[in-house]
Coordinates of N, CA and C in Angstrom, one line a residue:
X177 N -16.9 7.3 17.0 CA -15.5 7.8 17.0 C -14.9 7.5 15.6
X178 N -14.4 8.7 15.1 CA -13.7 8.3 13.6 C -12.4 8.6 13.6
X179 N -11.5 7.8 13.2 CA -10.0 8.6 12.7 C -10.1 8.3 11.1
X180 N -8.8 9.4 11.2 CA -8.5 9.6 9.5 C -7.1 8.4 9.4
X181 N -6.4 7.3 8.2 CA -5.8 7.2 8.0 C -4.8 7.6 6.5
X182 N -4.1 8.1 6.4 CA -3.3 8.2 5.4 C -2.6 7.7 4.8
X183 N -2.4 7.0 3.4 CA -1.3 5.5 3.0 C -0.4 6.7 2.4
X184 N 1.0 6.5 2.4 CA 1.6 7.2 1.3 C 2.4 6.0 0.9
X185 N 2.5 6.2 -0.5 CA 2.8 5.0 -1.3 C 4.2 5.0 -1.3
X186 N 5.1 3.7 -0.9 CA 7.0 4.3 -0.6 C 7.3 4.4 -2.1
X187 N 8.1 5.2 -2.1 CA 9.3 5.7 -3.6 C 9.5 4.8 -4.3
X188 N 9.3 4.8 -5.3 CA 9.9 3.6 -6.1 C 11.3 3.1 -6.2
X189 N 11.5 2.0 -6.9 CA 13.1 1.4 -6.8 C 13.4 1.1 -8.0
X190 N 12.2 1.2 -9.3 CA 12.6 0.9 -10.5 C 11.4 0.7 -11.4
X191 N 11.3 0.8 -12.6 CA 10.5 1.3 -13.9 C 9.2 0.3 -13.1
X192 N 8.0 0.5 -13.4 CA 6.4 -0.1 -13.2 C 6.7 -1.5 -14.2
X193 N 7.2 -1.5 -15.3 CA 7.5 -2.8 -16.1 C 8.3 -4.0 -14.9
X194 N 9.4 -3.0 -14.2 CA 10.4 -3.9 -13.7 C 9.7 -4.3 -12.5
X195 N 8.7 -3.8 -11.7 CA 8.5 -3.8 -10.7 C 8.2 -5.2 -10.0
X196 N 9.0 -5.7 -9.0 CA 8.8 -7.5 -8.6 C 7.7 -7.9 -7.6
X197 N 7.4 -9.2 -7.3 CA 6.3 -9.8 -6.3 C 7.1 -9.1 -5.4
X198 N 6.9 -8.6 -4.0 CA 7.4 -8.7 -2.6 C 9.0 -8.2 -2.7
X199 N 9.2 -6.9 -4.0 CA 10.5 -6.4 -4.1 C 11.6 -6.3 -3.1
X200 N 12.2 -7.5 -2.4 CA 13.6 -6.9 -1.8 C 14.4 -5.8 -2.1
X201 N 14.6 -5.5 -2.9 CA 15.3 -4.2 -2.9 C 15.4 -2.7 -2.2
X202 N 16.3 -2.0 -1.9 CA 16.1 -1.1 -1.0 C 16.2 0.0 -1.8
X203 N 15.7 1.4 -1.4 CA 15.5 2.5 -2.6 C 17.3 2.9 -3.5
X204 N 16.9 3.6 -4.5 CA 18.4 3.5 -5.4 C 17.8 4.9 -5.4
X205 N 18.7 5.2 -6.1 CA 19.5 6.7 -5.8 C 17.7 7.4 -7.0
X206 N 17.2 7.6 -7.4 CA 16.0 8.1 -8.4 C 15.6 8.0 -7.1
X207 N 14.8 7.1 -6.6 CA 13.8 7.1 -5.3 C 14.4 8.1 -3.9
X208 N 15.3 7.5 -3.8 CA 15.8 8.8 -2.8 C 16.0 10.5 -3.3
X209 N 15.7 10.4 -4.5 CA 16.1 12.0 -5.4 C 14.4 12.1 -4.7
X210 N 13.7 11.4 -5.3 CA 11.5 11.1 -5.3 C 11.7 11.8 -3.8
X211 N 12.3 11.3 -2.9 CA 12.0 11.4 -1.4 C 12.3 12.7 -1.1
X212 N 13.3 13.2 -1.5 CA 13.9 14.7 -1.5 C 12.9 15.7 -1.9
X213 N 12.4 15.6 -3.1 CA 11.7 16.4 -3.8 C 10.5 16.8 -2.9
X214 N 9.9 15.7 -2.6 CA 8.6 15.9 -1.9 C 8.6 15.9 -0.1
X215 N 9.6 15.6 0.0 CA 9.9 15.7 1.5 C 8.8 16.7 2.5
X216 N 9.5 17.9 2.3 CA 8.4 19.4 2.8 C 7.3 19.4 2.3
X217 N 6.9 18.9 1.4 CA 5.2 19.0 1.0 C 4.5 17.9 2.0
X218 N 5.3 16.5 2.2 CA 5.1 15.7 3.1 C 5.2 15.3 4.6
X219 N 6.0 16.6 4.9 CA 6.5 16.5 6.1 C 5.2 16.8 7.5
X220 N 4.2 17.8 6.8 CA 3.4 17.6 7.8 C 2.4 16.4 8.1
X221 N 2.4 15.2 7.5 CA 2.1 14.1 8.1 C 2.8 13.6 9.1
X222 N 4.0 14.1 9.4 CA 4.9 13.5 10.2 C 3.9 13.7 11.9
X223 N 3.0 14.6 11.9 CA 2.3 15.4 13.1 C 1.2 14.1 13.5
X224 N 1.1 13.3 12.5 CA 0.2 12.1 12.8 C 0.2 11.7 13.8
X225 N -0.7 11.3 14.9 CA -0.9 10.8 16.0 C 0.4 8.9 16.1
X226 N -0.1 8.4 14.9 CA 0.6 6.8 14.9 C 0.6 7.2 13.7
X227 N 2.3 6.6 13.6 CA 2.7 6.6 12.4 C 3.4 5.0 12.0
X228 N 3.4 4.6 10.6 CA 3.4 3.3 10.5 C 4.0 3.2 9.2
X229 N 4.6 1.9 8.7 CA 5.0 1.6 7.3 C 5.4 0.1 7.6
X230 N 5.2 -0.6 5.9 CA 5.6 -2.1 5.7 C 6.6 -2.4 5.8
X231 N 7.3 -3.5 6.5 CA 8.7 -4.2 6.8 C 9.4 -4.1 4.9
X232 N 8.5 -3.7 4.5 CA 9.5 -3.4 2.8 C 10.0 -2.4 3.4
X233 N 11.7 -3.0 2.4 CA 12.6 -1.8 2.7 C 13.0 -0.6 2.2
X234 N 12.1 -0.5 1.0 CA 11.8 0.9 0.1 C 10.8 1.6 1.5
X235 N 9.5 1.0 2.0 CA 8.9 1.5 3.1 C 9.5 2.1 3.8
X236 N 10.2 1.5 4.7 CA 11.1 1.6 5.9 C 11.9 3.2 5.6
X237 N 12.0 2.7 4.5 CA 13.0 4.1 3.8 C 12.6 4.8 3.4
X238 N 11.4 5.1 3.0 CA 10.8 6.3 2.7 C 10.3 7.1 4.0
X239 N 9.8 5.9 4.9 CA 9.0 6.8 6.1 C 10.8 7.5 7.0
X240 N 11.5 6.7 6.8 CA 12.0 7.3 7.9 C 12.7 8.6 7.0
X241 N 13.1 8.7 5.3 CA 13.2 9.8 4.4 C 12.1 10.9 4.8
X242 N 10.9 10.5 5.3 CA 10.2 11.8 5.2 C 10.2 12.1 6.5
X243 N 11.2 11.6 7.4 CA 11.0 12.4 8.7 C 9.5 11.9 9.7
X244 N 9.3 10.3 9.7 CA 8.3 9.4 10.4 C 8.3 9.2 11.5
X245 N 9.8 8.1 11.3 CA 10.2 7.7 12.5 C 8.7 6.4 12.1
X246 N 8.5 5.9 11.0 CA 7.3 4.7 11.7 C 8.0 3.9 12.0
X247 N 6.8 2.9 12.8 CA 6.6 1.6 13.2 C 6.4 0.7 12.2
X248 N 7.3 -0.6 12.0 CA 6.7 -1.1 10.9 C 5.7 -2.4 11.4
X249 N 4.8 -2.7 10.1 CA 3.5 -3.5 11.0 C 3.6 -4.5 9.8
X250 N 3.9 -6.1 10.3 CA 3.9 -6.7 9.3 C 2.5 -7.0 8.6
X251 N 1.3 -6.9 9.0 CA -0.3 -6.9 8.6 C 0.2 -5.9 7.6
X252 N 0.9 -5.5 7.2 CA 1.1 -3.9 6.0 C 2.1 -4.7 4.6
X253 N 2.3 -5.9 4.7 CA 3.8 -6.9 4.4 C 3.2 -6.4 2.8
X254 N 3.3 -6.7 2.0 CA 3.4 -7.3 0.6 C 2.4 -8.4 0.7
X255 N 1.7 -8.7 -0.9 CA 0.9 -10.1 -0.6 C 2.5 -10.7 -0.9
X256 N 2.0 -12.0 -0.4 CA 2.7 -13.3 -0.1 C 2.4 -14.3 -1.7
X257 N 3.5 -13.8 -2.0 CA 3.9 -14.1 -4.2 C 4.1 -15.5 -3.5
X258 N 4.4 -16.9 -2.9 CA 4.6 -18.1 -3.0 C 6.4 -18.2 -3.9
X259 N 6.0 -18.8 -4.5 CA 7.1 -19.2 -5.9 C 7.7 -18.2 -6.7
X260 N 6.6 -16.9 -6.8 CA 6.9 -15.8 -7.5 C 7.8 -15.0 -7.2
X261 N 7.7 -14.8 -5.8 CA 8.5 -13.9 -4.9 C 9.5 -13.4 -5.8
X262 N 9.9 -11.8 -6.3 CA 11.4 -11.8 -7.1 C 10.6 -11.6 -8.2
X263 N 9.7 -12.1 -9.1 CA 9.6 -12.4 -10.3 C 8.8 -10.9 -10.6
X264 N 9.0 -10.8 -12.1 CA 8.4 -9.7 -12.3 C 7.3 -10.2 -13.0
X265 N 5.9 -9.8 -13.2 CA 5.1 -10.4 -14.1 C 4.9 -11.0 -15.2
X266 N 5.6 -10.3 -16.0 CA 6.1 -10.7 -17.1 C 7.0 -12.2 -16.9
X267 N 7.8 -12.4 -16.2 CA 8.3 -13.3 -15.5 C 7.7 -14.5 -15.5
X268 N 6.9 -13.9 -14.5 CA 6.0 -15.1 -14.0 C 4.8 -15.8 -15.3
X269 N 5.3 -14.7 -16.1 CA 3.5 -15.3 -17.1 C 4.7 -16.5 -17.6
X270 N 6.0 -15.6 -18.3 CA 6.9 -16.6 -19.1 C 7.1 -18.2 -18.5
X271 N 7.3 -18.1 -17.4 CA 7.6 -19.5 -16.6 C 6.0 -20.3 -16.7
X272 N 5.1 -19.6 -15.9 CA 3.8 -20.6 -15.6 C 2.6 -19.5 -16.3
X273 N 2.6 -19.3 -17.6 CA 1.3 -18.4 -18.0 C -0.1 -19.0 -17.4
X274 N -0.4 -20.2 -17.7 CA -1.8 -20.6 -17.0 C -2.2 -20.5 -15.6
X275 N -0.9 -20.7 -14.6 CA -1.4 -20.0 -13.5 C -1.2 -18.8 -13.3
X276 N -0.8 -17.9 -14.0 CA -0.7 -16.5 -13.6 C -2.3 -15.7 -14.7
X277 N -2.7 -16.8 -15.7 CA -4.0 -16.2 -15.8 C -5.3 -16.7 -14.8
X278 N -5.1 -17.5 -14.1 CA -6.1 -17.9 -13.0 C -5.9 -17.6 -12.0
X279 N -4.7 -16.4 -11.9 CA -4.4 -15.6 -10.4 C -4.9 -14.5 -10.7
X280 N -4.9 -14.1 -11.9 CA -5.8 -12.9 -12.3 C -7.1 -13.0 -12.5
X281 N -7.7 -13.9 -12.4 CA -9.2 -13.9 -13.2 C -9.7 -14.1 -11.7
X282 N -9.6 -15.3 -10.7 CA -9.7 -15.6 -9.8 C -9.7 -15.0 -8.9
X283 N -10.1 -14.0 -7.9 CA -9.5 -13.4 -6.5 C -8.9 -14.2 -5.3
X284 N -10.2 -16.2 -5.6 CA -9.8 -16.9 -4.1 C -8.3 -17.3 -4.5
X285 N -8.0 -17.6 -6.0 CA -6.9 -18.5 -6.5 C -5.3 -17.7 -5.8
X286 N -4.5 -18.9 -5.7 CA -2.9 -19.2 -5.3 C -2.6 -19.8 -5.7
X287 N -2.4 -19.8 -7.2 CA -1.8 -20.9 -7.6 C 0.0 -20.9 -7.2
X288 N 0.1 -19.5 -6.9 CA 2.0 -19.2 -6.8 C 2.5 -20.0 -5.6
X289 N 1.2 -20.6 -4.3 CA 1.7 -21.2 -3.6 C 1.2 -20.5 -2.0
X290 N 1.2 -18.7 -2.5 CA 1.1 -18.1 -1.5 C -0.3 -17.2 -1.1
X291 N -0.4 -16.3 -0.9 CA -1.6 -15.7 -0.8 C -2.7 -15.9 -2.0
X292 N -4.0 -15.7 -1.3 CA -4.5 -15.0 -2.7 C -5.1 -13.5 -2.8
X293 N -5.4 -13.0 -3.2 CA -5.7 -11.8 -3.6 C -6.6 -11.6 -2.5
X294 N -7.9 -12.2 -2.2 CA -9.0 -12.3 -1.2 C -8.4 -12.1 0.2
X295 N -7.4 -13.4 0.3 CA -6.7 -13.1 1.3 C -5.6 -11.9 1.6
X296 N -5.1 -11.4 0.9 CA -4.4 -10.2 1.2 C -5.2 -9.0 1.3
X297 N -6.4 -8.8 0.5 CA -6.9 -7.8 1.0 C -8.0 -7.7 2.2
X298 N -8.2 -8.8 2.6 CA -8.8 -9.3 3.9 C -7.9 -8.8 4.8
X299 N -6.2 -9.6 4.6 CA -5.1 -8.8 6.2 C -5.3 -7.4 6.3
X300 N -5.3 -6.7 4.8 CA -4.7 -5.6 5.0 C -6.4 -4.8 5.1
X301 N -7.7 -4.9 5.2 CA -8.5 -4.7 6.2 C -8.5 -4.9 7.3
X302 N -8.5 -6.4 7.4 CA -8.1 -6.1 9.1 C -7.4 -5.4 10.0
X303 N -6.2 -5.0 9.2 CA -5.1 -4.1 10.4 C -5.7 -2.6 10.0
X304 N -6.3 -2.3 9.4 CA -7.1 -0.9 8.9 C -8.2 -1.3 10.6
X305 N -8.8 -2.1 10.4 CA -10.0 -2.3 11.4 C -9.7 -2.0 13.0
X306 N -8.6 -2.5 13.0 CA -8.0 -2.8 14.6 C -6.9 -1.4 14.9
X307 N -7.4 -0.5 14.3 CA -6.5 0.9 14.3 C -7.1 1.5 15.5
X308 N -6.1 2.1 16.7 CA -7.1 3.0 17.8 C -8.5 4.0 17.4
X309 N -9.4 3.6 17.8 CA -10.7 3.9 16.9 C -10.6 5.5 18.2
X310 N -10.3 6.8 18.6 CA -9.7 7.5 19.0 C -10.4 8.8 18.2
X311 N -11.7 9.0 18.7 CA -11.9 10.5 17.8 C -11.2 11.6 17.3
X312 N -10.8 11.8 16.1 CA -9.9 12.7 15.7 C -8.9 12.1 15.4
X313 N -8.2 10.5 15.6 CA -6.8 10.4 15.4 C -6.7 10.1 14.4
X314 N -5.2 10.7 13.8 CA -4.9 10.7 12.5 C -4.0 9.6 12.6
X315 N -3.6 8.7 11.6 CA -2.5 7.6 11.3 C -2.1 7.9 9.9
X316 N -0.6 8.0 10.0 CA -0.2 7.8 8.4 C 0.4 6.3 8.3
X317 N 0.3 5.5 6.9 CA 0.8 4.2 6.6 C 1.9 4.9 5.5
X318 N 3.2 4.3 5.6 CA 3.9 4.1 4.6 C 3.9 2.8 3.5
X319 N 3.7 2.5 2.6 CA 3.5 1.3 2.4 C 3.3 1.3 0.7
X320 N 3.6 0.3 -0.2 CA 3.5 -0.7 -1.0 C 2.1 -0.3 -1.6
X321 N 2.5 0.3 -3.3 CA 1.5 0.5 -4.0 C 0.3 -0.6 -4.0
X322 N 0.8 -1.9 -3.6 CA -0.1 -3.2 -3.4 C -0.8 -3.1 -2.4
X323 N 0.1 -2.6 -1.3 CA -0.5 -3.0 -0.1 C -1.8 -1.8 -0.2
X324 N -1.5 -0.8 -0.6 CA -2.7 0.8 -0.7 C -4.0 0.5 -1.3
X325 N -3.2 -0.7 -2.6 CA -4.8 -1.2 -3.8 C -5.6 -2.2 -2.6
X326 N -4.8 -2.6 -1.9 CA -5.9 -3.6 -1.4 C -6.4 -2.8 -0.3
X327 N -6.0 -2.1 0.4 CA -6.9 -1.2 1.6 C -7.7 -0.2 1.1
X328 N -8.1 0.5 0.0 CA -8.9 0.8 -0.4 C -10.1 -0.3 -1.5
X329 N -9.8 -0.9 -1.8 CA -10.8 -1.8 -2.1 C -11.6 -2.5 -0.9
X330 N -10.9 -2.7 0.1 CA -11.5 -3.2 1.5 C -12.1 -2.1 1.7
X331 N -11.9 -0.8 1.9 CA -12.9 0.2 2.5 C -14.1 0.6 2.0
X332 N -13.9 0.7 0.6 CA -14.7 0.9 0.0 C -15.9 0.0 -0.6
X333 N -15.5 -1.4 -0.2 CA -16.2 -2.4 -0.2 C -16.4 -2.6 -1.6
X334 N -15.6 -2.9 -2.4 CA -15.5 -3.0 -3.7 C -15.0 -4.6 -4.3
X335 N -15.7 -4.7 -5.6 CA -15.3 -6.0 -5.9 C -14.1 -6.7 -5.9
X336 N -13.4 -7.5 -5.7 CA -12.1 -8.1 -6.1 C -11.2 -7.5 -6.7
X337 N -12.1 -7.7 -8.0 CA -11.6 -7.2 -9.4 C -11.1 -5.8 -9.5
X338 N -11.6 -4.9 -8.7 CA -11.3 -3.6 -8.9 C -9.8 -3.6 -8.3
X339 N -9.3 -4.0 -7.7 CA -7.6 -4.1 -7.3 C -6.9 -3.8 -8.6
X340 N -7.2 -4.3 -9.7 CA -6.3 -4.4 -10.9 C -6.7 -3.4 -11.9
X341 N -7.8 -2.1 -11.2 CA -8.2 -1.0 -12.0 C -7.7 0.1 -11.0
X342 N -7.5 0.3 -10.1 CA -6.8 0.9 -9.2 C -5.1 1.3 -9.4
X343 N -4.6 2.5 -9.6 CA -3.3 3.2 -10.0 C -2.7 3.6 -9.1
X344 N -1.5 3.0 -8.3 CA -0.9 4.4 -6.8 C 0.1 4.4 -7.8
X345 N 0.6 6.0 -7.5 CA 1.8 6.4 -8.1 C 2.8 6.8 -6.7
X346 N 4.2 6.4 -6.8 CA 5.1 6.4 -6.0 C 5.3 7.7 -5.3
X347 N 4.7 7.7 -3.6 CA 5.2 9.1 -2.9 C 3.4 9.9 -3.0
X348 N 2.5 9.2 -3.8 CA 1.2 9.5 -4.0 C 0.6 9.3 -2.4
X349 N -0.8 10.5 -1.9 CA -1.0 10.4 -0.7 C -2.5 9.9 -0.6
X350 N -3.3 8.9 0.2 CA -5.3 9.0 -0.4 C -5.1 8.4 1.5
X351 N -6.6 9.1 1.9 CA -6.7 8.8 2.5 C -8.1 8.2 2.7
X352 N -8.5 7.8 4.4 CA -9.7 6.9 4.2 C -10.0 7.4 5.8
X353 N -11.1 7.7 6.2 CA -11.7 7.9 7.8 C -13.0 7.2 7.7
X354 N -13.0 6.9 9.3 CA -14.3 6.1 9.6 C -13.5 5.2 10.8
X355 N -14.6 4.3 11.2 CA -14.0 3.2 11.8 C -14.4 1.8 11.1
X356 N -14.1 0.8 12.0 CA -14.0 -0.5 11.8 C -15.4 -0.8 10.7
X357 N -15.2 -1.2 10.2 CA -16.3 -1.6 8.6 C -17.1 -0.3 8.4
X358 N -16.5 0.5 8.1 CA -17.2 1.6 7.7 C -16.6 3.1 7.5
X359 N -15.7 2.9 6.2 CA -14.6 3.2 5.6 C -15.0 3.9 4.7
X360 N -14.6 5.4 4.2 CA -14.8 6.5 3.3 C -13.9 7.0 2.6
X361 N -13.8 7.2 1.6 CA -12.2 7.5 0.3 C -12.7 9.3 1.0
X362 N -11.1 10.2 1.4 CA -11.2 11.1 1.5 C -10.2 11.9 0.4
X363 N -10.3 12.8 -0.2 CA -9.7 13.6 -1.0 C -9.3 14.9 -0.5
X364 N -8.4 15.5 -0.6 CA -7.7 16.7 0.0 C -6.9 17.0 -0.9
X365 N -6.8 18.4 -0.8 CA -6.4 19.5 -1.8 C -4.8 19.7 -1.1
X366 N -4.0 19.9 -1.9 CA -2.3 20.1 -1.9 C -1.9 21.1 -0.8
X367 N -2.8 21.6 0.3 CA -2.4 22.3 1.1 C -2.6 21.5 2.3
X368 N -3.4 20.1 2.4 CA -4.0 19.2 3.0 C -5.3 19.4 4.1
X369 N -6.2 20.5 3.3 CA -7.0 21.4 3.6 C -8.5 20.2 2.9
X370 N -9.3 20.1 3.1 CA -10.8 19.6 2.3 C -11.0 20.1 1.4
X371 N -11.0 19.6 0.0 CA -11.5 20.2 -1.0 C -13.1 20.4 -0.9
X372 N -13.6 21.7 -1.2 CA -14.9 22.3 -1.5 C -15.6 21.7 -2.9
X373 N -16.7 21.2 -2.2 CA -17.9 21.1 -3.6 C -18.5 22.0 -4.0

């Protein structure tokens, strides 16, 4: 039995420079414009069997912007920034550069206090795994360009490292079918039809 799941990445709240650990912020008037724009192109995911998004409040706000109605799932949260929480990268190098280059090099490392990298993309597999395994059912996730990098590197069974070569752009849609450990990157064409080889 296979279902399909869908991440759409929530709207942004401010420039990829500015962007913070575990952003509190709730969407600002650009991201709500983002949500408008694409609304009707997105609306037919709303037909998803289970629909879902991260206790972030840009999430919250995007899925319920595109007409969801999700559930939010904290296994979907943000990694867990420790100390960083708030800080922007940049930020964080200026305060503590040596541990913010051993959070990078490292996957098991925390030095911020809170997750590590291993471990967040470990959660955010497991709540991928424990999805109604329901032939045919579709799930959309609303959720955190972070939280998207790390569920596709879990599916795909890819190194650590690839998290930090991986791009989601805000309101962007990827999906992944299969069941529990045995996860497939699917691609779909702008009518949300299968693209042909």
């Amino acid at each position: 039995m296979a279902l399909r799941v869908t991440f759409v990445a929530a709207a942004g709240s401010s420039t990829v420079l500015s962007e913070r650990f575990e952003d509190p912020r709730p969407l600002d008037q650009a991201g709500w414009s983002e949500v408008q724009r694409v609304a009707h192109d997105l609306l037919p995911l709303a037909a998803a069997d289970l629909r879902y998004c991260s206790p972030a409040p840009r999430s919250r706000a995007t899925g319920e912007g595109l007409g969801y109605a999700p559930l939010v799932q904290l296994a979907l949260r943000d990694c867990d920034m420790g100390r960083w929480r708030g800080l922007t990268l940049g930020e964080a190098m200026a305060r503590e550069p040596e541990a913010v280059d051993a959070w990078l090099a490292d996957p098991r490392s925390a030095p911020h206090g809170g997750e590590s990298l291993l471990d967040f993309i470990g959660r955010v597999g497991n709540w991928l795994d424990t999805r109604p395994a329901e032939d045919g059912c579709r799930v959309v996730a609303v959720a955190e360009p972070s939280v998207i990098r790390a569920a596709l590197v879990y599916a795909l069974k890819a190194p650590p490292a690839t998290y930090w070569s991986i791009d989601v752009r805000s309101l962007s849609t990827i999906s992944v079918a299969g069941l529990t450990g045995r996860w497939s990157l699917r691609l779909e064409s702008v009518c949300g039809q299968p693209t042909r080889a």
